[in-house]
Coordinates of C-alpha atoms and ligand atoms in Angstrom, one line a residue:
M5 CA 17.0 -11.9 -39.6
P6 CA 13.4 -12.5 -38.3
I7 CA 11.5 -9.2 -37.6
A8 CA 9.6 -8.8 -34.3
R9 CA 7.1 -6.2 -33.4
G10 CA 6.7 -5.0 -29.8
Y11 CA 6.7 -2.1 -27.4
A12 CA 9.9 -0.4 -26.2
A13 CA 11.1 2.2 -23.7
T14 CA 13.4 4.6 -25.5
D15 CA 14.3 6.7 -22.5
A16 CA 13.8 6.6 -18.7
S17 CA 11.3 9.4 -18.7
L18 CA 9.2 8.6 -21.8
P19 CA 6.2 6.2 -22.3
L20 CA 6.7 2.9 -24.1
T21 CA 5.9 3.1 -27.8
P22 CA 5.5 0.6 -30.7
Y23 CA 8.9 -0.7 -31.9
T24 CA 10.0 -3.0 -34.7
F25 CA 13.3 -4.8 -34.4
E26 CA 15.4 -7.8 -35.5
R27 CA 15.6 -11.1 -33.6
R28 CA 18.7 -13.1 -34.1
E29 CA 18.8 -15.8 -36.8
P30 CA 17.9 -19.1 -35.0
N31 CA 20.8 -21.6 -34.4
D32 CA 20.6 -25.4 -34.3
D33 CA 19.9 -25.3 -30.5
D34 CA 17.3 -22.5 -30.7
V35 CA 13.5 -22.6 -30.2
V36 CA 11.4 -19.9 -32.0
I37 CA 8.4 -18.9 -30.0
A38 CA 5.3 -17.0 -31.0
I39 CA 4.6 -15.0 -27.8
K40 CA 0.9 -15.0 -26.9
Y41 CA 1.0 -13.3 -23.5
C42 CA 3.5 -11.5 -21.4
G43 CA 3.1 -10.4 -17.7
I44 CA 4.0 -6.9 -16.5
C45 CA 6.5 -7.3 -13.6
H46 CA 7.3 -4.4 -11.3
S47 CA 11.0 -5.0 -12.4
D48 CA 10.0 -4.0 -15.9
I49 CA 9.0 -0.6 -14.6
H50 CA 12.2 -0.3 -12.5
Q51 CA 14.3 -1.0 -15.5
A52 CA 12.3 0.9 -18.2
R53 CA 12.6 4.0 -15.9
N54 CA 16.3 3.3 -15.0
E55 CA 15.6 3.1 -11.3
W56 CA 18.4 0.5 -10.9
G57 CA 20.9 2.4 -13.2
G58 CA 22.6 1.2 -16.3
S59 CA 19.4 0.7 -18.4
K60 CA 20.0 0.2 -22.1
Y61 CA 17.6 1.7 -24.7
P62 CA 15.7 1.0 -26.8
M63 CA 14.4 -1.6 -24.3
V64 CA 11.7 -4.1 -24.9
P65 CA 10.8 -5.3 -21.4
G66 CA 9.1 -8.5 -20.4
H67 CA 10.3 -11.7 -18.7
E68 CA 7.0 -13.4 -18.0
I69 CA 6.6 -14.9 -21.5
A70 CA 4.1 -17.6 -22.6
G71 CA 3.7 -18.8 -26.1
I72 CA 3.7 -21.5 -28.7
V73 CA 6.8 -23.0 -30.5
T74 CA 6.8 -22.2 -34.2
A75 CA 10.2 -23.7 -35.2
V76 CA 13.0 -25.6 -33.7
G77 CA 16.7 -26.0 -34.6
A78 CA 18.1 -29.3 -35.9
K79 CA 19.7 -30.2 -32.5
V80 CA 16.6 -29.3 -30.4
T81 CA 15.3 -32.5 -28.6
K82 CA 13.0 -31.3 -25.9
F83 CA 10.5 -29.2 -27.9
R84 CA 8.4 -29.5 -31.0
V85 CA 6.4 -27.1 -33.1
G86 CA 3.0 -26.4 -31.3
D87 CA 4.3 -27.0 -27.7
R88 CA 3.1 -24.6 -25.0
V89 CA 6.2 -22.9 -23.5
G90 CA 7.5 -20.2 -21.3
V91 CA 10.6 -18.0 -21.0
G92 CA 11.5 -16.3 -17.7
C93 CA 14.1 -13.8 -16.6
F94 CA 17.2 -15.2 -18.3
V95 CA 18.0 -16.7 -21.7
D96 CA 21.7 -17.9 -21.2
S97 CA 24.2 -18.4 -18.4
C98 CA 27.7 -19.8 -17.8
T99 CA 28.2 -22.8 -20.0
T100 CA 31.9 -23.3 -19.5
C101 CA 32.9 -22.1 -16.0
A102 CA 34.1 -24.8 -13.6
A103 CA 31.9 -23.6 -10.8
R104 CA 28.7 -24.0 -13.0
D105 CA 25.9 -25.1 -10.7
L106 CA 22.7 -25.9 -12.5
D107 CA 20.7 -25.4 -9.3
N108 CA 22.0 -21.9 -8.7
E109 CA 22.6 -20.7 -12.3
Q110 CA 20.7 -17.5 -11.6
Y111 CA 23.5 -16.4 -9.3
M112 CA 26.4 -17.2 -11.7
P113 CA 28.3 -14.4 -13.3
G114 CA 27.5 -15.4 -16.9
L115 CA 23.8 -14.9 -16.6
V116 CA 22.2 -13.2 -19.6
Q117 CA 18.9 -11.5 -18.7
T118 CA 16.0 -11.8 -21.1
Y119 CA 16.1 -8.0 -21.8
N120 CA 18.2 -5.0 -20.8
D121 CA 21.4 -7.2 -21.4
V122 CA 23.6 -8.4 -24.2
E123 CA 23.7 -11.9 -25.6
A124 CA 26.7 -14.3 -25.0
D125 CA 28.3 -12.7 -28.2
G126 CA 28.9 -9.6 -26.1
K127 CA 27.2 -7.2 -28.5
T128 CA 23.6 -8.1 -29.5
P129 CA 21.1 -6.5 -27.1
T130 CA 18.5 -8.9 -25.6
Q131 CA 14.9 -7.9 -26.0
G132 CA 12.0 -9.2 -23.9
G133 CA 8.5 -10.3 -24.1
Y134 CA 6.4 -7.2 -24.9
S135 CA 6.7 -8.5 -28.5
D136 CA 5.3 -11.1 -30.9
S137 CA 8.2 -13.5 -31.1
I138 CA 11.5 -14.5 -29.5
V139 CA 14.4 -16.9 -30.3
V140 CA 15.8 -18.7 -27.2
K141 CA 18.2 -21.6 -26.6
E142 CA 16.3 -24.7 -25.7
G143 CA 18.0 -25.0 -22.3
Y144 CA 16.2 -21.8 -21.3
V145 CA 12.8 -22.7 -22.5
L146 CA 10.2 -24.1 -20.0
S147 CA 7.2 -26.4 -20.6
I148 CA 3.8 -25.0 -19.4
P149 CA 1.5 -27.7 -18.0
E150 CA -1.5 -28.5 -20.2
N151 CA -4.0 -27.7 -17.5
L152 CA -2.8 -24.1 -17.0
P153 CA -4.1 -21.4 -19.3
L154 CA -1.3 -19.6 -21.1
D155 CA -2.3 -16.1 -20.0
A156 CA -2.6 -17.0 -16.3
A157 CA 0.6 -19.1 -16.4
A158 CA 2.8 -16.3 -17.9
P159 CA 3.4 -14.6 -14.5
L160 CA 4.6 -17.9 -13.0
L161 CA 7.8 -17.4 -15.1
C162 CA 8.9 -14.5 -12.8
A163 CA 6.5 -13.9 -9.9
G164 CA 5.9 -17.6 -9.4
I165 CA 9.5 -18.7 -9.3
T166 CA 10.6 -15.7 -7.3
L167 CA 8.4 -16.8 -4.4
Y168 CA 8.7 -20.6 -5.0
S169 CA 12.5 -20.6 -4.6
P170 CA 12.8 -18.9 -1.2
L171 CA 9.8 -20.8 0.1
R172 CA 11.6 -24.1 -0.8
H173 CA 15.0 -22.9 0.4
W174 CA 13.7 -21.8 3.8
K175 CA 11.5 -25.0 4.0
A176 CA 8.0 -23.6 4.1
G177 CA 5.7 -26.4 4.9
P178 CA 3.5 -28.0 7.7
G179 CA 4.3 -26.4 11.1
K180 CA 5.9 -23.3 9.6
K181 CA 4.5 -19.8 9.9
V182 CA 5.1 -17.8 6.8
A183 CA 4.3 -14.1 6.2
I184 CA 4.0 -12.6 2.8
L185 CA 4.6 -8.9 2.9
G186 CA 2.8 -7.1 0.1
M187 CA -0.2 -8.6 -1.8
G188 CA 0.8 -7.7 -5.3
G189 CA 2.0 -9.7 -8.3
L190 CA 4.7 -11.6 -6.4
G191 CA 2.8 -11.6 -3.1
H192 CA -0.4 -13.2 -4.4
M193 CA 1.7 -16.1 -5.9
G194 CA 3.5 -16.5 -2.5
V195 CA 0.2 -16.9 -0.7
Q196 CA -0.9 -19.7 -3.1
L197 CA 2.4 -21.5 -3.2
A198 CA 3.1 -21.4 0.6
H199 CA -0.5 -22.6 1.2
A200 CA 0.0 -25.5 -1.2
M201 CA 3.2 -26.4 0.5
G202 CA 1.3 -26.8 3.7
A203 CA 2.6 -23.7 5.7
H204 CA 0.4 -21.4 7.8
V205 CA 0.2 -18.3 5.7
T206 CA -0.3 -14.7 6.9
V207 CA -0.6 -11.7 4.5
L208 CA 0.8 -8.4 5.7
S209 CA -0.7 -5.7 3.5
Q210 CA -0.9 -1.9 3.8
T211 CA -4.7 -2.2 4.3
L212 CA -7.4 -4.8 4.5
S213 CA -8.8 -3.9 1.1
K214 CA -7.6 -7.2 -0.5
Q215 CA -8.3 -9.4 2.5
E216 CA -11.1 -11.4 0.9
D217 CA -8.9 -12.3 -2.1
G218 CA -6.0 -13.2 0.3
L219 CA -8.1 -15.6 2.2
R220 CA -9.6 -17.1 -0.9
L221 CA -6.1 -17.7 -2.3
G222 CA -5.1 -19.6 0.8
A223 CA -4.1 -17.2 3.5
D224 CA -4.9 -18.3 7.1
A225 CA -4.6 -14.7 8.4
Y226 CA -4.5 -11.2 7.0
Y227 CA -3.3 -8.0 8.8
A228 CA -3.0 -4.3 7.9
T229 CA 0.5 -2.9 8.4
S230 CA -1.0 0.6 8.7
D231 CA -2.4 -0.5 12.0
A232 CA 0.3 -0.2 14.7
E233 CA -1.5 -2.9 16.7
T234 CA -0.4 -5.5 14.1
F235 CA 3.2 -5.2 15.1
A236 CA 2.4 -5.6 18.8
K237 CA 0.1 -8.6 18.1
L238 CA 2.4 -10.5 15.8
A239 CA 5.8 -9.9 17.6
G240 CA 7.9 -13.0 17.5
T241 CA 5.5 -15.0 15.3
F242 CA 7.0 -16.0 12.0
D243 CA 9.6 -18.5 10.9
L244 CA 9.8 -16.8 7.5
I245 CA 8.8 -13.4 6.2
I246 CA 9.1 -12.8 2.4
C247 CA 9.2 -9.1 1.6
T248 CA 7.9 -8.3 -1.9
V249 CA 7.7 -4.5 -1.3
S250 CA 9.8 -2.1 -3.3
A251 CA 8.9 1.0 -1.3
P252 CA 11.0 2.2 1.6
I253 CA 9.7 0.4 4.8
D254 CA 11.1 0.0 8.3
W255 CA 12.7 -3.5 8.1
N256 CA 13.5 -3.3 11.8
A257 CA 9.8 -3.3 12.6
Y258 CA 9.3 -6.4 10.5
L259 CA 12.4 -8.2 11.8
G260 CA 10.6 -7.9 15.2
L261 CA 7.9 -10.2 13.9
L262 CA 10.4 -13.1 13.5
K263 CA 10.7 -16.0 15.9
L264 CA 14.0 -17.2 17.3
E265 CA 16.2 -18.0 14.2
G266 CA 13.5 -16.7 11.9
A267 CA 14.5 -15.3 8.5
M268 CA 13.3 -12.3 6.6
V269 CA 14.0 -12.6 2.9
L270 CA 13.9 -9.7 0.6
V271 CA 12.8 -10.2 -3.0
G272 CA 11.4 -6.7 -3.5
V273 CA 14.0 -4.1 -4.5
P274 CA 13.7 -0.6 -3.0
E275 CA 15.5 2.1 -4.9
H276 CA 17.4 3.3 -1.8
P277 CA 19.2 1.5 1.1
V278 CA 17.3 0.9 4.3
P279 CA 19.1 1.0 7.6
V280 CA 18.9 -2.1 9.8
H281 CA 19.8 -2.0 13.5
A282 CA 22.0 -4.8 14.7
F283 CA 19.7 -5.4 17.7
S284 CA 16.9 -6.2 15.2
L285 CA 18.9 -9.4 14.4
I286 CA 21.1 -10.3 17.4
P287 CA 18.7 -11.1 20.2
G288 CA 16.7 -13.6 18.2
R289 CA 19.7 -15.0 16.1
R290 CA 17.5 -13.7 13.2
S291 CA 18.7 -13.3 9.6
L292 CA 18.0 -10.9 6.9
S293 CA 18.6 -12.4 3.4
G294 CA 17.7 -12.0 -0.2
S295 CA 16.7 -14.3 -3.0
M296 CA 16.7 -13.9 -6.8
I297 CA 14.3 -15.8 -9.2
G298 CA 15.3 -19.5 -9.5
S299 CA 17.2 -21.9 -11.7
I300 CA 15.7 -23.3 -14.9
R301 CA 15.5 -26.7 -13.2
E302 CA 13.6 -25.1 -10.2
T303 CA 11.4 -23.1 -12.5
Q304 CA 10.3 -26.3 -14.3
E305 CA 9.7 -27.9 -10.9
M306 CA 7.6 -24.8 -9.9
L307 CA 5.6 -25.0 -13.1
D308 CA 4.9 -28.7 -12.6
F309 CA 3.9 -28.0 -8.9
C310 CA 1.5 -25.3 -10.1
G311 CA 0.1 -27.7 -12.7
Q312 CA -0.5 -30.4 -10.0
H313 CA -2.1 -27.9 -7.6
G314 CA -4.0 -25.9 -10.2
I315 CA -2.1 -22.7 -9.2
A316 CA -1.8 -19.8 -11.6
S317 CA -1.9 -16.0 -11.4
E318 CA -5.0 -13.9 -11.0
I319 CA -4.7 -11.6 -14.1
E320 CA -6.1 -8.5 -15.8
T321 CA -5.6 -8.9 -19.5
I322 CA -4.7 -5.7 -21.4
S323 CA -4.0 -4.7 -24.9
A324 CA -0.5 -3.5 -25.9
S325 CA -1.7 0.1 -26.1
Q326 CA -2.5 0.0 -22.4
I327 CA 1.0 -0.8 -21.1
N328 CA 1.8 2.8 -19.9
E329 CA -1.6 3.0 -18.1
A330 CA -0.9 -0.4 -16.5
Y331 CA 2.5 0.9 -15.2
E332 CA 0.8 3.8 -13.5
R333 CA -1.8 1.4 -11.9
V334 CA 0.9 -1.0 -10.7
L335 CA 2.6 1.9 -9.0
K336 CA -0.6 2.7 -7.2
S337 CA -1.0 -1.0 -6.1
D338 CA -4.2 -0.9 -8.3
V339 CA -3.9 -4.3 -10.0
R340 CA -5.6 -7.6 -9.2
Y341 CA -3.0 -9.1 -9.3
R342 CA -0.9 -9.1 -12.5
F343 CA -1.4 -7.3 -15.8
V344 CA -0.9 -9.6 -18.8
I345 CA -0.5 -8.2 -22.3
D346 CA -2.4 -10.1 -25.0
M347 CA 0.0 -10.1 -27.9
A348 CA -2.8 -10.5 -30.4
T349 CA -3.5 -6.8 -29.8
L350 CA -0.1 -5.6 -31.0
Ligands
NAP8 P1 3.7 -5.1 -7.2 O1 2.7 -5.9 -7.9 O2 3.7 -3.7 -7.4 O3 3.6 -5.5 -5.6 C1 4.3 -4.9 -4.6 C2 3.3 -4.8 -3.4 O4 4.1 -4.0 -2.4 C3 2.1 -4.0 -3.6 O5 1.0 -4.7 -4.1 C4 1.8 -3.5 -2.2 O6 1.1 -4.5 -1.5 C5 3.1 -3.3 -1.6 N1 3.5 -1.9 -1.5 C6 3.5 -1.0 -2.5 N2 3.8 0.2 -2.0 C7 4.0 0.1 -0.7 C8 4.4 1.0 0.4 N3 4.6 2.2 0.1 N4 4.5 0.4 1.6 C9 4.3 -0.9 1.8 N5 3.9 -1.8 0.9 C10 3.8 -1.3 -0.4 O7 5.2 -5.6 -7.6 P2 5.8 -7.0 -7.9 O8 5.8 -7.2 -9.4 O9 5.2 -8.0 -7.1 O10 7.3 -6.8 -7.6 C11 7.7 -6.5 -6.3 C12 9.2 -6.2 -6.2 O11 9.9 -7.4 -6.4 C13 9.7 -5.2 -7.2 O12 10.7 -4.4 -6.6 C14 10.4 -6.1 -8.2 O13 11.4 -5.5 -8.9 C15 10.9 -7.2 -7.3 N6 11.2 -8.5 -8.0 C16 12.3 -9.2 -7.5 C17 12.6 -10.4 -8.0 C18 13.7 -11.2 -7.4 O14 14.2 -12.1 -8.1 N7 14.1 -10.9 -6.3 C19 11.8 -10.9 -9.1 C20 10.7 -10.2 -9.5 C21 10.4 -8.9 -9.0 P3 -0.2 -4.1 -0.6 O15 -1.1 -3.4 -1.4 O16 -0.7 -5.5 -0.2 O17 0.4 -3.4 0.6
ZN9 ZN1 10.0 -10.0 -12.8

């Protein structure tokens, strides 16, 4: 079995520590990847700390993986040694069920997450990208465009696709007013992607401290949600609001910012339920919805779109020993705008 080195959470309340573990023996349809960079997604923190329940330890988090192919199985046709590749939030899905839908595979029951899950064999734990290597079926490996640096491309594998998919589904584009709620890892990707799709983009952030960055990344307007005036000024404005916030907020107040038939889409995952009043939805035939990452096909489309438009994440590169400190800074919204671990520092 190939040996990997990484960082793992061993309990919800303990810091991550160095961890050595076995990767599975590569099969004919597998790609072996030397991981160069891995982004730190807020979902890593939720799961390392068991905020969603059911966490499995030891857990090597990380699903924003960018690296180089070091070996391919005999049946692999799409990748060669030396290719620049990425791995996102899942490494397997239904391959046999009749309802299999390649454009919606992230919603199928057989999904196998990159970490905190078990492989299709039903027993081997999956372990993620805070490590120096990974073995992945070729159907779940993505190509990273040549013009995007590997470190800044890593966060596209989760933050990028999580915003790209709902922006496409709800048809962000010319003539549409889109608000991105929360200017963090997901949010700063949403600003760039919605702008490149031609939509009018507004950032709704707690304060104006990141306004300059928001406008530079393509926002047309930027408002502080700590200012009550914002809600009066923007009432009935947006076709689409994408909420990336994982803290408890008053969704009713934000639903009031939607136009007739506007949609608010949740991608951030608060720990506790938030009450929604029926009258926040009924008078404007508004909808409240959710969206989860994207299919492999759509993720490749997103990467190619980012390559064409020169879009990548704004990153702060850290060494592996700084992961715990980085978690604390993410929780304080003190990151511009994604931490990426340089695996050479392991
Ligand atoms: P992040 O970098 O921490 O960004 C979240 C942003 O929320 C912060 O930058 C901050 O923006 C805002 N925020 C924080 N605390 C707030 C508060 N008390 N009130 C209002 N706004 C607050 O996190 P992320 O990595 O982007 O992830 C965001 C959420 O999406 C997490 O829950 C994560 O698990 C989830 N997620 C979901 C999917 C999916 O498929 N649906 C995929 C990936 C991640 P401002 O400073 O601008 O206010
Ligand atoms: Zn993520």
